[in-house]
Amino acid sequence: MCSLAGLKFDGLMQLIRFPEGVPWVRYHVPMDTNGTDIDVVGHTCTQQEYEIHDLFFANLNLILSEVDSVGTISASLVTYASIQALKPDLIINAGTAGGFKAKGASIGDVFLISDVAFHDRRIPIPVFDLYGVGQRQAFSTPNLLRGLNLKVCKLSTGDSLDMSSQDETSITANDATIKDMEGAAVAYVADLFKVPAIFVKAVTDLVDGDKPTAEEFMQNLVAVTAALEQSVSQVIDFINGKRFSEL
C-alpha cells in the first residue's frame, strides 16, 4: 500500500523518470482487470513526499506535481507532457484552493468546478482581454455531481497566493467562489488538445477571512488534504469503467 498526498494505491509499480530531462517521476499503478490504470507523475524530492496540486487521469492515468511546482507554468508543462506521453482520455485536476466566505465557501469544502478563468492576465485591448481571461467550461459530469453530492462553483486562477485589488476585481468579474494557481492553465492545455478535463478543489483558507492566507493555508492543509483524498477516491471509483456519456 502506497500513499501519495493521502491517496492510497494497492500494487504500486516501478518508479521511472518521466519525461527525460525533467525532475518528474512516473509510477504505474494497475487498478483492475478492465483496462483502467493509473500513472502517477510527481516532482522528485528527497523524502518522496507529495502534495496534491496537479492531478491527472488518462484511462485513469494519474499525474502529480510536487508542492514546489506550484503555479500556471508548471501546470501547463506537466499537462502538455502528460498529454503527449500518455494520450489521456480524461484529465482530472485535483488540489487545494482559497475560498470566499462571501460566496458561501468554508474550510474543508470540496467543489466540482463548472468554469475556470484567469484573474491576473490583464490585457486591456478588445478581444485580447477575453484571451487573457481565458474562460473555459469543465467537462460536464451531471451524474458524477449527483452521485457524490459535491458542491459546484467557478474557479479563478492566478500565479500568486495573495490577492491584489486588481486580482479581486477580476475574480469578482469571473464570479468565482474559489481561487487556485493551476486550474485554468490545465484547462487551457487540455482544450488545445481537445482532452476533456474536470476539476476537484478543496478549500484550505478563506481569502476574505480574518486570518493571514499563508498561515491559514498551512494550518488546514493536512485536514483539507484528507477531505480531498476521500472525494478524489470517490471520483475515481465513480468514473472507473464508465463511458463519457455516463458521467
PDB file of C-alpha atoms in Angstrom:
ATOM      1  CA  MET A   1       0.000   0.000   0.000  1.00  0.00           C
ATOM      2  CA  CYS A   2       1.400   3.372  -1.001  1.00  0.00           C
ATOM      3  CA  SER A   3       0.116   6.814  -0.111  1.00  0.00           C
ATOM      4  CA  LEU A   4       0.893   9.920  -2.184  1.00  0.00           C
ATOM      5  CA  ALA A   5      -0.706  13.106  -0.864  1.00  0.00           C
ATOM      6  CA  GLY A   6      -3.069  10.929   1.110  1.00  0.00           C
ATOM      7  CA  LEU A   7      -4.128   8.953  -1.955  1.00  0.00           C
ATOM      8  CA  LYS A   8      -3.695   5.228  -1.303  1.00  0.00           C
ATOM      9  CA  PHE A   9      -2.982   2.706  -4.043  1.00  0.00           C
ATOM     10  CA  ASP A  10      -2.512  -1.039  -3.894  1.00  0.00           C
ATOM     11  CA  GLY A  11       0.184  -2.632  -6.001  1.00  0.00           C
ATOM     12  CA  LEU A  12       2.414   0.366  -6.647  1.00  0.00           C
ATOM     13  CA  MET A  13       4.712  -0.495  -9.559  1.00  0.00           C
ATOM     14  CA  GLN A  14       8.178   0.676 -10.563  1.00  0.00           C
ATOM     15  CA  LEU A  15       9.408   4.255 -10.439  1.00  0.00           C
ATOM     16  CA  ILE A  16      10.786   5.621 -13.711  1.00  0.00           C
ATOM     17  CA  ARG A  17      11.905   9.066 -14.899  1.00  0.00           C
ATOM     18  CA  PHE A  18       9.232  10.807 -16.951  1.00  0.00           C
ATOM     19  CA  PRO A  19       9.792  12.509 -19.300  1.00  0.00           C
ATOM     20  CA  GLU A  20      13.544  12.529 -19.916  1.00  0.00           C
ATOM     21  CA  GLY A  21      15.346  15.601 -18.655  1.00  0.00           C
ATOM     22  CA  VAL A  22      12.771  16.976 -16.225  1.00  0.00           C
ATOM     23  CA  PRO A  23      12.505  16.451 -12.443  1.00  0.00           C
ATOM     24  CA  TRP A  24       9.336  14.326 -12.644  1.00  0.00           C
ATOM     25  CA  VAL A  25       8.977  10.642 -11.902  1.00  0.00           C
ATOM     26  CA  ARG A  26       6.267   8.248 -13.009  1.00  0.00           C
ATOM     27  CA  TYR A  27       4.645   5.398 -11.096  1.00  0.00           C
ATOM     28  CA  HIS A  28       2.394   2.913 -12.858  1.00  0.00           C
ATOM     29  CA  VAL A  29      -0.467   1.543 -10.780  1.00  0.00           C
ATOM     30  CA  PRO A  30      -2.755  -1.147 -12.275  1.00  0.00           C
ATOM     31  CA  MET A  31      -6.208  -0.675 -10.757  1.00  0.00           C
ATOM     32  CA  ASP A  32      -8.201  -3.655 -12.027  1.00  0.00           C
ATOM     33  CA  THR A  33      -8.647  -6.080 -14.910  1.00  0.00           C
ATOM     34  CA  ASN A  34     -10.931  -3.926 -17.085  1.00  0.00           C
ATOM     35  CA  GLY A  35      -8.102  -1.878 -18.591  1.00  0.00           C
ATOM     36  CA  THR A  36      -8.193   1.018 -16.136  1.00  0.00           C
ATOM     37  CA  ASP A  37      -4.737   2.020 -14.938  1.00  0.00           C
ATOM     38  CA  ILE A  38      -3.249   4.940 -13.029  1.00  0.00           C
ATOM     39  CA  ASP A  39       0.044   6.584 -13.859  1.00  0.00           C
ATOM     40  CA  VAL A  40       1.366   8.840 -11.085  1.00  0.00           C
ATOM     41  CA  VAL A  41       3.843  11.500 -12.164  1.00  0.00           C
ATOM     42  CA  GLY A  42       5.445  13.614  -9.451  1.00  0.00           C
ATOM     43  CA  HIS A  43       8.296  16.051  -8.908  1.00  0.00           C
ATOM     44  CA  THR A  44      11.264  14.324  -7.289  1.00  0.00           C
ATOM     45  CA  CYS A  45      12.250  15.161  -3.724  1.00  0.00           C
ATOM     46  CA  THR A  46      14.483  13.506  -1.148  1.00  0.00           C
ATOM     47  CA  GLN A  47      11.741  12.218   1.123  1.00  0.00           C
ATOM     48  CA  GLN A  48       9.369  11.328  -1.712  1.00  0.00           C
ATOM     49  CA  GLU A  49       6.567  13.342  -0.127  1.00  0.00           C
ATOM     50  CA  TYR A  50       3.930  14.900  -2.337  1.00  0.00           C
ATOM     51  CA  GLU A  51       1.040  17.319  -2.012  1.00  0.00           C
ATOM     52  CA  ILE A  52      -1.918  17.288  -4.346  1.00  0.00           C
ATOM     53  CA  HIS A  53      -1.609  20.268  -6.652  1.00  0.00           C
ATOM     54  CA  ASP A  54      -1.934  18.833 -10.141  1.00  0.00           C
ATOM     55  CA  LEU A  55      -3.758  15.578 -10.620  1.00  0.00           C
ATOM     56  CA  PHE A  56      -4.485  13.983 -13.959  1.00  0.00           C
ATOM     57  CA  PHE A  57      -6.046  10.742 -15.150  1.00  0.00           C
ATOM     58  CA  ALA A  58      -5.710   9.156 -18.574  1.00  0.00           C
ATOM     59  CA  ASN A  59      -7.689   5.929 -18.779  1.00  0.00           C
ATOM     60  CA  LEU A  60      -7.295   6.913 -15.182  1.00  0.00           C
ATOM     61  CA  ASN A  61      -3.666   7.848 -15.785  1.00  0.00           C
ATOM     62  CA  LEU A  62      -2.726   9.971 -12.788  1.00  0.00           C
ATOM     63  CA  ILE A  63      -0.049  12.636 -12.653  1.00  0.00           C
ATOM     64  CA  LEU A  64       1.026  14.502  -9.512  1.00  0.00           C
ATOM     65  CA  SER A  65       3.185  17.611  -9.326  1.00  0.00           C
ATOM     66  CA  GLU A  66       5.073  18.182  -6.081  1.00  0.00           C
ATOM     67  CA  VAL A  67       4.401  21.237  -3.953  1.00  0.00           C
ATOM     68  CA  ASP A  68       7.405  23.207  -5.243  1.00  0.00           C
ATOM     69  CA  SER A  69       5.918  23.055  -8.750  1.00  0.00           C
ATOM     70  CA  VAL A  70       3.047  25.364  -7.842  1.00  0.00           C
ATOM     71  CA  GLY A  71       1.736  27.753 -10.482  1.00  0.00           C
ATOM     72  CA  THR A  72       0.486  28.011 -14.037  1.00  0.00           C
ATOM     73  CA  ILE A  73       3.814  27.430 -15.807  1.00  0.00           C
ATOM     74  CA  SER A  74       4.455  24.075 -14.123  1.00  0.00           C
ATOM     75  CA  ALA A  75       0.801  23.106 -14.516  1.00  0.00           C
ATOM     76  CA  SER A  76       0.924  23.845 -18.236  1.00  0.00           C
ATOM     77  CA  LEU A  77       4.178  21.954 -18.736  1.00  0.00           C
ATOM     78  CA  VAL A  78       3.145  18.807 -16.889  1.00  0.00           C
ATOM     79  CA  THR A  79      -0.259  18.817 -18.611  1.00  0.00           C
ATOM     80  CA  TYR A  80       1.357  19.143 -22.037  1.00  0.00           C
ATOM     81  CA  ALA A  81       3.974  16.482 -21.316  1.00  0.00           C
ATOM     82  CA  SER A  82       1.369  14.105 -19.932  1.00  0.00           C
ATOM     83  CA  ILE A  83      -0.957  14.534 -22.903  1.00  0.00           C
ATOM     84  CA  GLN A  84       1.899  13.907 -25.325  1.00  0.00           C
ATOM     85  CA  ALA A  85       3.232  10.853 -23.498  1.00  0.00           C
ATOM     86  CA  LEU A  86       0.090   9.238 -22.099  1.00  0.00           C
ATOM     87  CA  LYS A  87      -2.591  10.172 -24.662  1.00  0.00           C
ATOM     88  CA  PRO A  88      -5.223  10.635 -21.946  1.00  0.00           C
ATOM     89  CA  ASP A  89      -8.930  10.117 -22.421  1.00  0.00           C
ATOM     90  CA  LEU A  90      -9.683  12.324 -19.427  1.00  0.00           C
ATOM     91  CA  ILE A  91      -7.799  14.772 -17.210  1.00  0.00           C
ATOM     92  CA  ILE A  92      -8.692  15.351 -13.569  1.00  0.00           C
ATOM     93  CA  ASN A  93      -7.043  18.307 -11.868  1.00  0.00           C
ATOM     94  CA  ALA A  94      -7.442  17.978  -8.102  1.00  0.00           C
ATOM     95  CA  GLY A  95      -5.944  20.249  -5.494  1.00  0.00           C
ATOM     96  CA  THR A  96      -6.344  22.895  -2.853  1.00  0.00           C
ATOM     97  CA  ALA A  97      -7.748  26.395  -3.237  1.00  0.00           C
ATOM     98  CA  GLY A  98      -8.600  29.536  -1.353  1.00  0.00           C
ATOM     99  CA  GLY A  99     -12.293  30.225  -0.882  1.00  0.00           C
ATOM    100  CA  PHE A 100     -14.515  33.257  -0.436  1.00  0.00           C
ATOM    101  CA  LYS A 101     -16.908  33.075   2.505  1.00  0.00           C
ATOM    102  CA  ALA A 102     -18.970  35.817   0.872  1.00  0.00           C
ATOM    103  CA  LYS A 103     -19.700  33.298  -1.908  1.00  0.00           C
ATOM    104  CA  GLY A 104     -20.529  30.508   0.540  1.00  0.00           C
ATOM    105  CA  ALA A 105     -17.187  28.694   0.772  1.00  0.00           C
ATOM    106  CA  SER A 106     -15.999  27.158   4.045  1.00  0.00           C
ATOM    107  CA  ILE A 107     -12.769  25.490   5.125  1.00  0.00           C
ATOM    108  CA  GLY A 108     -12.787  21.836   4.041  1.00  0.00           C
ATOM    109  CA  ASP A 109     -15.427  22.261   1.339  1.00  0.00           C
ATOM    110  CA  VAL A 110     -14.781  20.171  -1.773  1.00  0.00           C
ATOM    111  CA  PHE A 111     -16.033  21.609  -5.059  1.00  0.00           C
ATOM    112  CA  LEU A 112     -16.542  20.224  -8.540  1.00  0.00           C
ATOM    113  CA  ILE A 113     -15.693  23.084 -10.895  1.00  0.00           C
ATOM    114  CA  SER A 114     -18.085  24.228 -13.623  1.00  0.00           C
ATOM    115  CA  ASP A 115     -15.962  27.015 -15.182  1.00  0.00           C
ATOM    116  CA  VAL A 116     -12.360  28.210 -14.954  1.00  0.00           C
ATOM    117  CA  ALA A 117     -10.709  31.536 -15.831  1.00  0.00           C
ATOM    118  CA  PHE A 118      -7.558  33.560 -15.141  1.00  0.00           C
ATOM    119  CA  HIS A 119      -7.609  36.636 -12.921  1.00  0.00           C
ATOM    120  CA  ASP A 120      -4.083  38.035 -13.387  1.00  0.00           C
ATOM    121  CA  ARG A 121      -3.686  38.146 -17.185  1.00  0.00           C
ATOM    122  CA  ARG A 122      -4.817  41.729 -17.752  1.00  0.00           C
ATOM    123  CA  ILE A 123      -4.740  42.791 -21.419  1.00  0.00           C
ATOM    124  CA  PRO A 124      -6.995  45.865 -21.780  1.00  0.00           C
ATOM    125  CA  ILE A 125      -7.413  45.594 -25.555  1.00  0.00           C
ATOM    126  CA  PRO A 126     -10.625  44.366 -27.230  1.00  0.00           C
ATOM    127  CA  VAL A 127     -10.527  40.614 -27.991  1.00  0.00           C
ATOM    128  CA  PHE A 128      -7.135  40.296 -26.286  1.00  0.00           C
ATOM    129  CA  ASP A 129      -8.887  40.915 -22.982  1.00  0.00           C
ATOM    130  CA  LEU A 130     -11.059  37.825 -23.493  1.00  0.00           C
ATOM    131  CA  TYR A 131      -7.973  35.776 -24.361  1.00  0.00           C
ATOM    132  CA  GLY A 132      -6.345  36.947 -21.140  1.00  0.00           C
ATOM    133  CA  VAL A 133      -9.295  35.877 -19.020  1.00  0.00           C
ATOM    134  CA  GLY A 134      -9.356  32.549 -20.851  1.00  0.00           C
ATOM    135  CA  GLN A 135     -12.724  31.412 -19.542  1.00  0.00           C
ATOM    136  CA  ARG A 136     -13.454  27.739 -20.216  1.00  0.00           C
ATOM    137  CA  GLN A 137     -16.010  25.211 -19.074  1.00  0.00           C
ATOM    138  CA  ALA A 138     -15.047  21.993 -17.387  1.00  0.00           C
ATOM    139  CA  PHE A 139     -16.287  18.746 -18.889  1.00  0.00           C
ATOM    140  CA  SER A 140     -19.907  18.298 -17.809  1.00  0.00           C
ATOM    141  CA  THR A 141     -20.428  15.400 -15.375  1.00  0.00           C
ATOM    142  CA  PRO A 142     -24.034  15.670 -14.110  1.00  0.00           C
ATOM    143  CA  ASN A 143     -24.221  12.057 -12.931  1.00  0.00           C
ATOM    144  CA  LEU A 144     -20.946  12.371 -11.021  1.00  0.00           C
ATOM    145  CA  LEU A 145     -22.243  15.548  -9.410  1.00  0.00           C
ATOM    146  CA  ARG A 146     -25.492  13.905  -8.303  1.00  0.00           C
ATOM    147  CA  GLY A 147     -23.876  10.642  -7.308  1.00  0.00           C
ATOM    148  CA  LEU A 148     -21.278  12.189  -4.990  1.00  0.00           C
ATOM    149  CA  ASN A 149     -23.358  15.191  -3.881  1.00  0.00           C
ATOM    150  CA  LEU A 150     -20.477  17.612  -4.458  1.00  0.00           C
ATOM    151  CA  LYS A 151     -20.794  21.376  -4.373  1.00  0.00           C
ATOM    152  CA  VAL A 152     -20.334  23.231  -7.667  1.00  0.00           C
ATOM    153  CA  CYS A 153     -18.639  26.575  -8.294  1.00  0.00           C
ATOM    154  CA  LYS A 154     -16.494  28.614 -10.660  1.00  0.00           C
ATOM    155  CA  LEU A 155     -12.711  28.710 -10.220  1.00  0.00           C
ATOM    156  CA  SER A 156     -10.336  31.607 -10.848  1.00  0.00           C
ATOM    157  CA  THR A 157      -6.601  31.011 -11.348  1.00  0.00           C
ATOM    158  CA  GLY A 158      -3.544  33.207 -10.816  1.00  0.00           C
ATOM    159  CA  ASP A 159       0.145  32.891 -10.006  1.00  0.00           C
ATOM    160  CA  SER A 160       0.109  34.446  -6.530  1.00  0.00           C
ATOM    161  CA  LEU A 161      -1.110  33.102  -3.203  1.00  0.00           C
ATOM    162  CA  ASP A 162      -2.170  36.558  -2.062  1.00  0.00           C
ATOM    163  CA  MET A 163      -4.753  38.749  -3.801  1.00  0.00           C
ATOM    164  CA  SER A 164      -4.171  42.284  -5.068  1.00  0.00           C
ATOM    165  CA  SER A 165      -7.027  44.737  -5.512  1.00  0.00           C
ATOM    166  CA  GLN A 166      -6.813  44.198  -9.279  1.00  0.00           C
ATOM    167  CA  ASP A 167      -6.963  40.431  -8.773  1.00  0.00           C
ATOM    168  CA  GLU A 168     -10.034  40.855  -6.578  1.00  0.00           C
ATOM    169  CA  THR A 169     -11.810  42.868  -9.260  1.00  0.00           C
ATOM    170  CA  SER A 170     -11.075  40.192 -11.849  1.00  0.00           C
ATOM    171  CA  ILE A 171     -12.082  37.338  -9.529  1.00  0.00           C
ATOM    172  CA  THR A 172     -15.388  39.091  -8.874  1.00  0.00           C
ATOM    173  CA  ALA A 173     -15.887  39.520 -12.623  1.00  0.00           C
ATOM    174  CA  ASN A 174     -15.177  35.784 -13.041  1.00  0.00           C
ATOM    175  CA  ASP A 175     -17.929  35.079 -10.473  1.00  0.00           C
ATOM    176  CA  ALA A 176     -15.505  32.707  -8.746  1.00  0.00           C
ATOM    177  CA  THR A 177     -16.172  31.097  -5.375  1.00  0.00           C
ATOM    178  CA  ILE A 178     -12.601  29.799  -5.049  1.00  0.00           C
ATOM    179  CA  LYS A 179      -9.172  30.632  -6.456  1.00  0.00           C
ATOM    180  CA  ASP A 180      -6.118  28.468  -7.133  1.00  0.00           C
ATOM    181  CA  MET A 181      -2.804  28.597  -9.002  1.00  0.00           C
ATOM    182  CA  GLU A 182      -3.172  25.837 -11.628  1.00  0.00           C
ATOM    183  CA  GLY A 183      -6.696  25.082 -12.831  1.00  0.00           C
ATOM    184  CA  ALA A 184      -7.140  27.490 -15.744  1.00  0.00           C
ATOM    185  CA  ALA A 185      -3.669  26.604 -17.047  1.00  0.00           C
ATOM    186  CA  VAL A 186      -4.574  22.911 -17.075  1.00  0.00           C
ATOM    187  CA  ALA A 187      -7.836  23.774 -18.825  1.00  0.00           C
ATOM    188  CA  TYR A 188      -6.001  25.831 -21.462  1.00  0.00           C
ATOM    189  CA  VAL A 189      -3.671  22.994 -22.468  1.00  0.00           C
ATOM    190  CA  ALA A 190      -6.415  20.371 -22.274  1.00  0.00           C
ATOM    191  CA  ASP A 191      -8.588  22.493 -24.559  1.00  0.00           C
ATOM    192  CA  LEU A 192      -5.761  22.876 -27.099  1.00  0.00           C
ATOM    193  CA  PHE A 193      -5.609  19.098 -27.475  1.00  0.00           C
ATOM    194  CA  LYS A 194      -9.369  18.552 -27.056  1.00  0.00           C
ATOM    195  CA  VAL A 195      -8.950  16.377 -23.968  1.00  0.00           C
ATOM    196  CA  PRO A 196     -11.909  16.542 -21.541  1.00  0.00           C
ATOM    197  CA  ALA A 197     -10.960  17.920 -18.132  1.00  0.00           C
ATOM    198  CA  ILE A 198     -12.674  18.057 -14.759  1.00  0.00           C
ATOM    199  CA  PHE A 199     -11.526  19.813 -11.600  1.00  0.00           C
ATOM    200  CA  VAL A 200     -11.907  18.867  -7.924  1.00  0.00           C
ATOM    201  CA  LYS A 201     -10.793  21.515  -5.422  1.00  0.00           C
ATOM    202  CA  ALA A 202     -10.782  21.635  -1.613  1.00  0.00           C
ATOM    203  CA  VAL A 203     -10.726  24.884   0.394  1.00  0.00           C
ATOM    204  CA  THR A 204      -7.737  25.395   2.714  1.00  0.00           C
ATOM    205  CA  ASP A 205      -8.188  29.082   3.504  1.00  0.00           C
ATOM    206  CA  LEU A 206     -10.686  31.923   3.271  1.00  0.00           C
ATOM    207  CA  VAL A 207      -9.339  34.750   1.171  1.00  0.00           C
ATOM    208  CA  ASP A 208     -11.832  37.191   2.680  1.00  0.00           C
ATOM    209  CA  GLY A 209     -11.445  35.771   6.194  1.00  0.00           C
ATOM    210  CA  ASP A 210      -9.773  37.162   9.298  1.00  0.00           C
ATOM    211  CA  LYS A 211      -6.553  35.092   9.248  1.00  0.00           C
ATOM    212  CA  PRO A 212      -3.467  35.656   7.060  1.00  0.00           C
ATOM    213  CA  THR A 213      -3.748  33.459   3.968  1.00  0.00           C
ATOM    214  CA  ALA A 214      -0.382  31.679   4.303  1.00  0.00           C
ATOM    215  CA  GLU A 215      -0.963  30.945   8.000  1.00  0.00           C
ATOM    216  CA  GLU A 216      -4.457  29.562   7.440  1.00  0.00           C
ATOM    217  CA  PHE A 217      -3.320  27.528   4.437  1.00  0.00           C
ATOM    218  CA  MET A 218      -0.599  25.762   6.431  1.00  0.00           C
ATOM    219  CA  GLN A 219      -2.866  25.292   9.441  1.00  0.00           C
ATOM    220  CA  ASN A 220      -5.546  23.495   7.427  1.00  0.00           C
ATOM    221  CA  LEU A 221      -3.517  21.764   4.729  1.00  0.00           C
ATOM    222  CA  VAL A 222      -3.322  18.303   6.335  1.00  0.00           C
ATOM    223  CA  ALA A 223      -7.004  18.103   7.278  1.00  0.00           C
ATOM    224  CA  VAL A 224      -8.205  19.504   3.952  1.00  0.00           C
ATOM    225  CA  THR A 225      -5.942  17.147   2.010  1.00  0.00           C
ATOM    226  CA  ALA A 226      -7.616  14.273   3.871  1.00  0.00           C
ATOM    227  CA  ALA A 227     -11.039  15.554   2.777  1.00  0.00           C
ATOM    228  CA  LEU A 228      -9.752  15.901  -0.772  1.00  0.00           C
ATOM    229  CA  GLU A 229      -8.365  12.353  -0.624  1.00  0.00           C
ATOM    230  CA  GLN A 230     -11.782  10.984   0.191  1.00  0.00           C
ATOM    231  CA  SER A 231     -13.513  12.940  -2.564  1.00  0.00           C
ATOM    232  CA  VAL A 232     -10.911  12.095  -5.220  1.00  0.00           C
ATOM    233  CA  SER A 233     -11.114   8.416  -4.289  1.00  0.00           C
ATOM    234  CA  GLN A 234     -14.892   8.589  -4.731  1.00  0.00           C
ATOM    235  CA  VAL A 235     -14.445  10.297  -8.096  1.00  0.00           C
ATOM    236  CA  ILE A 236     -12.071   7.546  -9.234  1.00  0.00           C
ATOM    237  CA  ASP A 237     -14.495   4.842  -8.124  1.00  0.00           C
ATOM    238  CA  PHE A 238     -17.393   6.552  -9.901  1.00  0.00           C
ATOM    239  CA  ILE A 239     -15.532   7.109 -13.176  1.00  0.00           C
ATOM    240  CA  ASN A 240     -13.940   3.664 -13.288  1.00  0.00           C
ATOM    241  CA  GLY A 241     -15.394   1.597 -16.132  1.00  0.00           C
ATOM    242  CA  LYS A 242     -17.903   4.232 -17.294  1.00  0.00           C
ATOM    243  CA  ARG A 243     -18.392   5.881 -20.656  1.00  0.00           C
ATOM    244  CA  PHE A 244     -18.229   9.662 -21.004  1.00  0.00           C
ATOM    245  CA  SER A 245     -21.993   9.755 -21.527  1.00  0.00           C
ATOM    246  CA  GLU A 246     -22.453   8.080 -18.146  1.00  0.00           C
ATOM    247  CA  LEU A 247     -20.522  10.742 -16.263  1.00  0.00           C
TER     248      LEU A 247
END
